[in-house]
mmCIF file of C-alpha atoms in Angstrom:
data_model
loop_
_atom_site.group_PDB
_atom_site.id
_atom_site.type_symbol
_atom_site.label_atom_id
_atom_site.label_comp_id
_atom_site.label_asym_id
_atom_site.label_seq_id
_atom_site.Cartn_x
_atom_site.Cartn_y
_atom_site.Cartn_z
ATOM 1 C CA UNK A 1 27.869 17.849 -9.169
ATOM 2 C CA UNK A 2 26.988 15.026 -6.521
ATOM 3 C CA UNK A 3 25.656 11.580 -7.658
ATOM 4 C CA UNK A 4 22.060 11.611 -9.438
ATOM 5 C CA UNK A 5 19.222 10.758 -7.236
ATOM 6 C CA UNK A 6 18.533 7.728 -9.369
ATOM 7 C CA UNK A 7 21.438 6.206 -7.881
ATOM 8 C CA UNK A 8 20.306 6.160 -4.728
ATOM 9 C CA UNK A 9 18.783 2.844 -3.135
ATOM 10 C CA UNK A 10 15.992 2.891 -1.770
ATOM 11 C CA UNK A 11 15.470 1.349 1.886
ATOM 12 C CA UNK A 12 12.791 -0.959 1.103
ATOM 13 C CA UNK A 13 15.172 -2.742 -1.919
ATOM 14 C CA UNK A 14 17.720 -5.562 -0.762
ATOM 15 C CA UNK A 15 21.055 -5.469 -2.757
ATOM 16 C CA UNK A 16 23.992 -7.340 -1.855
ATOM 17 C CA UNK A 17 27.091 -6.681 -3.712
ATOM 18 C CA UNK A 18 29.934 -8.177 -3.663
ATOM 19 C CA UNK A 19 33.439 -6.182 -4.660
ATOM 20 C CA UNK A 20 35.524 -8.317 -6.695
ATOM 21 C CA UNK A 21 39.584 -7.748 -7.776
ATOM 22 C CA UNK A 22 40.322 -9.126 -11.102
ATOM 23 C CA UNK A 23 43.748 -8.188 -12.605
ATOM 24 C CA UNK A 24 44.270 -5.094 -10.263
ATOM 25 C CA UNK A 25 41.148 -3.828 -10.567
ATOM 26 C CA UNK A 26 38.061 -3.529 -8.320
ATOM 27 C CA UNK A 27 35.332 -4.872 -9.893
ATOM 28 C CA UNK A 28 31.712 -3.850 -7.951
ATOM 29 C CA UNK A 29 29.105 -7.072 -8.753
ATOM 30 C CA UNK A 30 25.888 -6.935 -7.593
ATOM 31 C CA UNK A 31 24.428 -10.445 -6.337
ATOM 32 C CA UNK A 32 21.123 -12.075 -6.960
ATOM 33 C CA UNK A 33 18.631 -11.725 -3.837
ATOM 34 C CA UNK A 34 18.091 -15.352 -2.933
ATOM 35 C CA UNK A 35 16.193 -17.017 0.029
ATOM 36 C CA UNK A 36 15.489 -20.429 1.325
ATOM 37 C CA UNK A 37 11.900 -21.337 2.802
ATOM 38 C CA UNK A 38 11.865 -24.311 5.170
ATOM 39 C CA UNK A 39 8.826 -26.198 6.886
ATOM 40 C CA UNK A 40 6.137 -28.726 6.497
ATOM 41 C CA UNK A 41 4.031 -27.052 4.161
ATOM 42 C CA UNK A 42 2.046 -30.252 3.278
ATOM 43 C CA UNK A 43 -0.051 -30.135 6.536
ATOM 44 C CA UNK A 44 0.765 -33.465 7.707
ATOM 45 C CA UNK A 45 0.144 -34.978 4.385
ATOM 46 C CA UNK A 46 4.008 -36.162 3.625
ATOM 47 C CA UNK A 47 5.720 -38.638 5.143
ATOM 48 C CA UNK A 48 9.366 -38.595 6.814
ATOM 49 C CA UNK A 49 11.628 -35.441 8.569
ATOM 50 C CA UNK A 50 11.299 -32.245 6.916
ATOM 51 C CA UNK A 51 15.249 -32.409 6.988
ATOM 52 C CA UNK A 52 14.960 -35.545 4.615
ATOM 53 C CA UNK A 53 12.816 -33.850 2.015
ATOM 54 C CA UNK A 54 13.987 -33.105 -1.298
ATOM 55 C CA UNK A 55 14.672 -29.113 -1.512
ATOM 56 C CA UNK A 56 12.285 -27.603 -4.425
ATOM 57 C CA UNK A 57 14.394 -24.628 -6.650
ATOM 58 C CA UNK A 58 11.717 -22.136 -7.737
ATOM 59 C CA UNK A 59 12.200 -20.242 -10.266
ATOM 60 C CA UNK A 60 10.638 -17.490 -12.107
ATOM 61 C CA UNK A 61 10.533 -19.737 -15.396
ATOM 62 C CA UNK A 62 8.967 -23.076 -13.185
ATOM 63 C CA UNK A 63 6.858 -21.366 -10.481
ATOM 64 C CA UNK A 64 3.436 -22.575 -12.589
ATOM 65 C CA UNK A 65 4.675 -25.981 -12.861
ATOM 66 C CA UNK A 66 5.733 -26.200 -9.052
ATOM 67 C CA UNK A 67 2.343 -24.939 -7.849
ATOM 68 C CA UNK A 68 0.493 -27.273 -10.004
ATOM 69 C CA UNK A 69 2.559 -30.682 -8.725
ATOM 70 C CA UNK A 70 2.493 -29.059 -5.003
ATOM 71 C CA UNK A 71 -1.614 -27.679 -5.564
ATOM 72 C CA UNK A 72 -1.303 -26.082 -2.015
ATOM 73 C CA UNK A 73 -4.766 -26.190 0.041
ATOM 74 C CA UNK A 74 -6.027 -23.361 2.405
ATOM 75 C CA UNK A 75 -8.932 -24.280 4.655
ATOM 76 C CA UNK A 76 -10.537 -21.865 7.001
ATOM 77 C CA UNK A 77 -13.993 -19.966 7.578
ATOM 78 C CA UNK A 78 -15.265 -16.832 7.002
ATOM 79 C CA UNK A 79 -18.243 -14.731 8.571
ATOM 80 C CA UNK A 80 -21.527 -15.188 6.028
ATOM 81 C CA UNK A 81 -22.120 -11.575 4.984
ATOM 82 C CA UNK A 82 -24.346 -13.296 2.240
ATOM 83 C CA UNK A 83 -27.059 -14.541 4.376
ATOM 84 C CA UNK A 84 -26.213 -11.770 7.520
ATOM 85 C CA UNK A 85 -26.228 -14.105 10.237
ATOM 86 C CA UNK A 86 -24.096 -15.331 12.679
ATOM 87 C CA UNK A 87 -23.497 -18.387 10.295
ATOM 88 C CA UNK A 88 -19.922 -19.171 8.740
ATOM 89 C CA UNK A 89 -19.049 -20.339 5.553
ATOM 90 C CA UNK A 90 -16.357 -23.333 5.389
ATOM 91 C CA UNK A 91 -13.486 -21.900 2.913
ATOM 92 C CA UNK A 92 -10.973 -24.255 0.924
ATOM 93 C CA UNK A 93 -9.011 -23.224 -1.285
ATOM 94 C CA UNK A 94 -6.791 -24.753 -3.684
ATOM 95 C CA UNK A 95 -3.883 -22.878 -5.518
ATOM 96 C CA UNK A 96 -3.045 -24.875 -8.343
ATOM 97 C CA UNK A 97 -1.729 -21.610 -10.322
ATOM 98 C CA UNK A 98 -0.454 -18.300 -9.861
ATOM 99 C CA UNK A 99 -3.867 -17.515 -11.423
ATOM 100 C CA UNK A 100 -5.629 -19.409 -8.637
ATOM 101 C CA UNK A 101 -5.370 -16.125 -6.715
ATOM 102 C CA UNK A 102 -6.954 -13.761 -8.800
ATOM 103 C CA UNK A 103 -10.554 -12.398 -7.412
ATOM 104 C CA UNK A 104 -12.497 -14.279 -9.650
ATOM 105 C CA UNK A 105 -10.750 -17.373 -9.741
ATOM 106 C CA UNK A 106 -11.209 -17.451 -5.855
ATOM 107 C CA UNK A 107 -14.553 -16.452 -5.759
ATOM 108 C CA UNK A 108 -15.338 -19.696 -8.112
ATOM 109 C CA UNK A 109 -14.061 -21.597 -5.257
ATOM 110 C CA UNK A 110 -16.643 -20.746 -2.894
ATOM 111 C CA UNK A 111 -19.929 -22.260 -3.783
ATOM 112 C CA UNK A 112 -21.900 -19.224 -2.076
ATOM 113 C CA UNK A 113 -20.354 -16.575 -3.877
ATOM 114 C CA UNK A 114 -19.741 -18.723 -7.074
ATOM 115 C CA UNK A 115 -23.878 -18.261 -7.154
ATOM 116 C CA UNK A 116 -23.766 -15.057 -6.596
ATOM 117 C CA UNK A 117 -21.316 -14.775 -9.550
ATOM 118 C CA UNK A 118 -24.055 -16.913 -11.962
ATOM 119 C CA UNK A 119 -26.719 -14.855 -10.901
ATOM 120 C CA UNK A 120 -24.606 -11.648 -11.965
ATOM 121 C CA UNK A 121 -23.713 -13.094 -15.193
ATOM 122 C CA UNK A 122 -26.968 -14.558 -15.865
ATOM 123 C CA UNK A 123 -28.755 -10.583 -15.173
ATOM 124 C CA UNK A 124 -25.997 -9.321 -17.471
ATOM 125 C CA UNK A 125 -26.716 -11.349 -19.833
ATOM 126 C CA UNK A 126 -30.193 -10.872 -19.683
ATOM 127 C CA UNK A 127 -29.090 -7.153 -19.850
ATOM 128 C CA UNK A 128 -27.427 -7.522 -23.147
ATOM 129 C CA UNK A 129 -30.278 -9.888 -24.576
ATOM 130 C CA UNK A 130 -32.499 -6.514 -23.602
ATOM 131 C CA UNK A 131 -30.537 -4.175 -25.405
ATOM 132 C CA UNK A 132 -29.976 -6.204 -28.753
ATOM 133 C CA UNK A 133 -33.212 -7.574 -29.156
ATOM 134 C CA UNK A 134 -36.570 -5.528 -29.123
ATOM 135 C CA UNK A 135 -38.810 -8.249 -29.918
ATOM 136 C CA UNK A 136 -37.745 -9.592 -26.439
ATOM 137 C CA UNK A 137 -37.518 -6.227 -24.922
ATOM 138 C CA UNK A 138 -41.794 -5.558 -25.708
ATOM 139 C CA UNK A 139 -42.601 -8.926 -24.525
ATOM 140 C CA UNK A 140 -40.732 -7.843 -20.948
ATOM 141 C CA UNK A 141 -42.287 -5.147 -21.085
ATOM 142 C CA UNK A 142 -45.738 -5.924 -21.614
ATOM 143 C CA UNK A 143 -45.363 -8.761 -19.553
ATOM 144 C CA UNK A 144 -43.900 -6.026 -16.381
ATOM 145 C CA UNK A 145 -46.963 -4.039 -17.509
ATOM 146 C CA UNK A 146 -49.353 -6.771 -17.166
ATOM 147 C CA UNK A 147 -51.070 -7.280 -13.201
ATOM 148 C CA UNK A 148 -52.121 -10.906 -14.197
ATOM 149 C CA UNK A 149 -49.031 -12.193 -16.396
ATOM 150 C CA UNK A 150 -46.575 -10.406 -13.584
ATOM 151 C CA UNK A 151 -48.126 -12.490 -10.992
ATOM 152 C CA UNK A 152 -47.572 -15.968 -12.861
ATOM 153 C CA UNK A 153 -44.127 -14.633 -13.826
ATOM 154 C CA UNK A 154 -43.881 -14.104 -9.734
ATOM 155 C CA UNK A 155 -45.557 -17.551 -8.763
ATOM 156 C CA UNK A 156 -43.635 -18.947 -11.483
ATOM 157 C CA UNK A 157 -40.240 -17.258 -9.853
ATOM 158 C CA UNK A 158 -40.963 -18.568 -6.400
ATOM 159 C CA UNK A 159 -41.825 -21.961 -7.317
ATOM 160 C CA UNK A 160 -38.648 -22.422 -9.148
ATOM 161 C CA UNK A 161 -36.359 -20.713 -6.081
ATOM 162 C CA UNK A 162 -38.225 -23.379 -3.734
ATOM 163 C CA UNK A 163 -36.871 -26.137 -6.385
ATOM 164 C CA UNK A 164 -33.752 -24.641 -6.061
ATOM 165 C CA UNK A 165 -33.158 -24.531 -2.283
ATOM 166 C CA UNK A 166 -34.993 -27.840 -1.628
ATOM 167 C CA UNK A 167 -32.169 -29.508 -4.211
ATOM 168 C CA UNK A 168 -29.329 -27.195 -2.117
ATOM 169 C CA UNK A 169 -30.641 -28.697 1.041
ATOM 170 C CA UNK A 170 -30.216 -32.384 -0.318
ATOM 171 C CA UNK A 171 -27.015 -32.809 0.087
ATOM 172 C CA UNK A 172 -26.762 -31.700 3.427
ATOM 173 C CA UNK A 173 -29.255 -33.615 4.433
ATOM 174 C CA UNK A 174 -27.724 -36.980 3.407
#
């Protein structure tokens, strides 16, 4: 019977082994896939050569710690799909974790979507508050029901999203 197919490498998967004679007998030792990285990574931040820089080791075990000391920045811009214009929104990101790159994490990053994030937890919260308390549940309700306390709740609404843009404007005004 020939070799099992588990045996078989497959073609994306890099091994290099490395046959070894130790007292007459051929020894087959597979090495550990290693790679070195080189450049200016810092974007013109460190001074010197890059062939004078001290050579980082990462690690599985250190990989945390070496992103956190090194905090590597991304800065580039993306098409606004939130406002559907032809408007771009200035991106910068900072990876100061493996973490850093999970959805969320990134999204917190972007003051646009990090909103848009708020407003979603806010409404599911609001969602939950619904469901667990029916006290507040009638008072939504008659208040949704109601063609003169709707329209303060509206006025009310709009008067507090003017607040809100005029104080996001601010800033770039300055």
């Amino acid at each position: 019977m020939s070799s099992s197919f588990q045996n078989e490498i497959p073609r994306a998967r890099v091994n290099i082994s490395l046959a070894l004679e130790t007292g007459g007998a051929t020894q087959k030792k597979e090495l550990p896939f290693k790679i070195l990285v080189m450049g200016d990574f810092s974007h013109g931040q460190s001074e010197g050569s890059v062939k004078d820089r001290e050579r980082i080791n990462i690690t599985s075990n250190n990989l945390e710690q070496v992103m956190e000391n090194m905090s590597p920045t991304m800065n580039f811009s993306v098409p606004n799909r939130i406002k559907n214009d032809e408007s771009e929104i200035k991106v910068e990101l900072t990876a100061s974790s493996f973490s850093s790159f999970h959805p969320e994490q990134v999204a917190y990053q972007i003051p646009e979507v990090s909103e848009l994030l708020s407003m979603r937890n806010l409404l599911k919260d609001l969602k939950s508050n619904l469901l667990d308390n029916a006290s507040l549940r009638k008072e939504v309700e008659r208040v949704l029901n109601s063609e003169g306390d709707l329209s303060v709740l509206k006025d009310q609404l709009k008067g507090l999203i003017a607040d809100y843009q005029a104080q996001a404007e601010e800033p770039a005004a300055e």
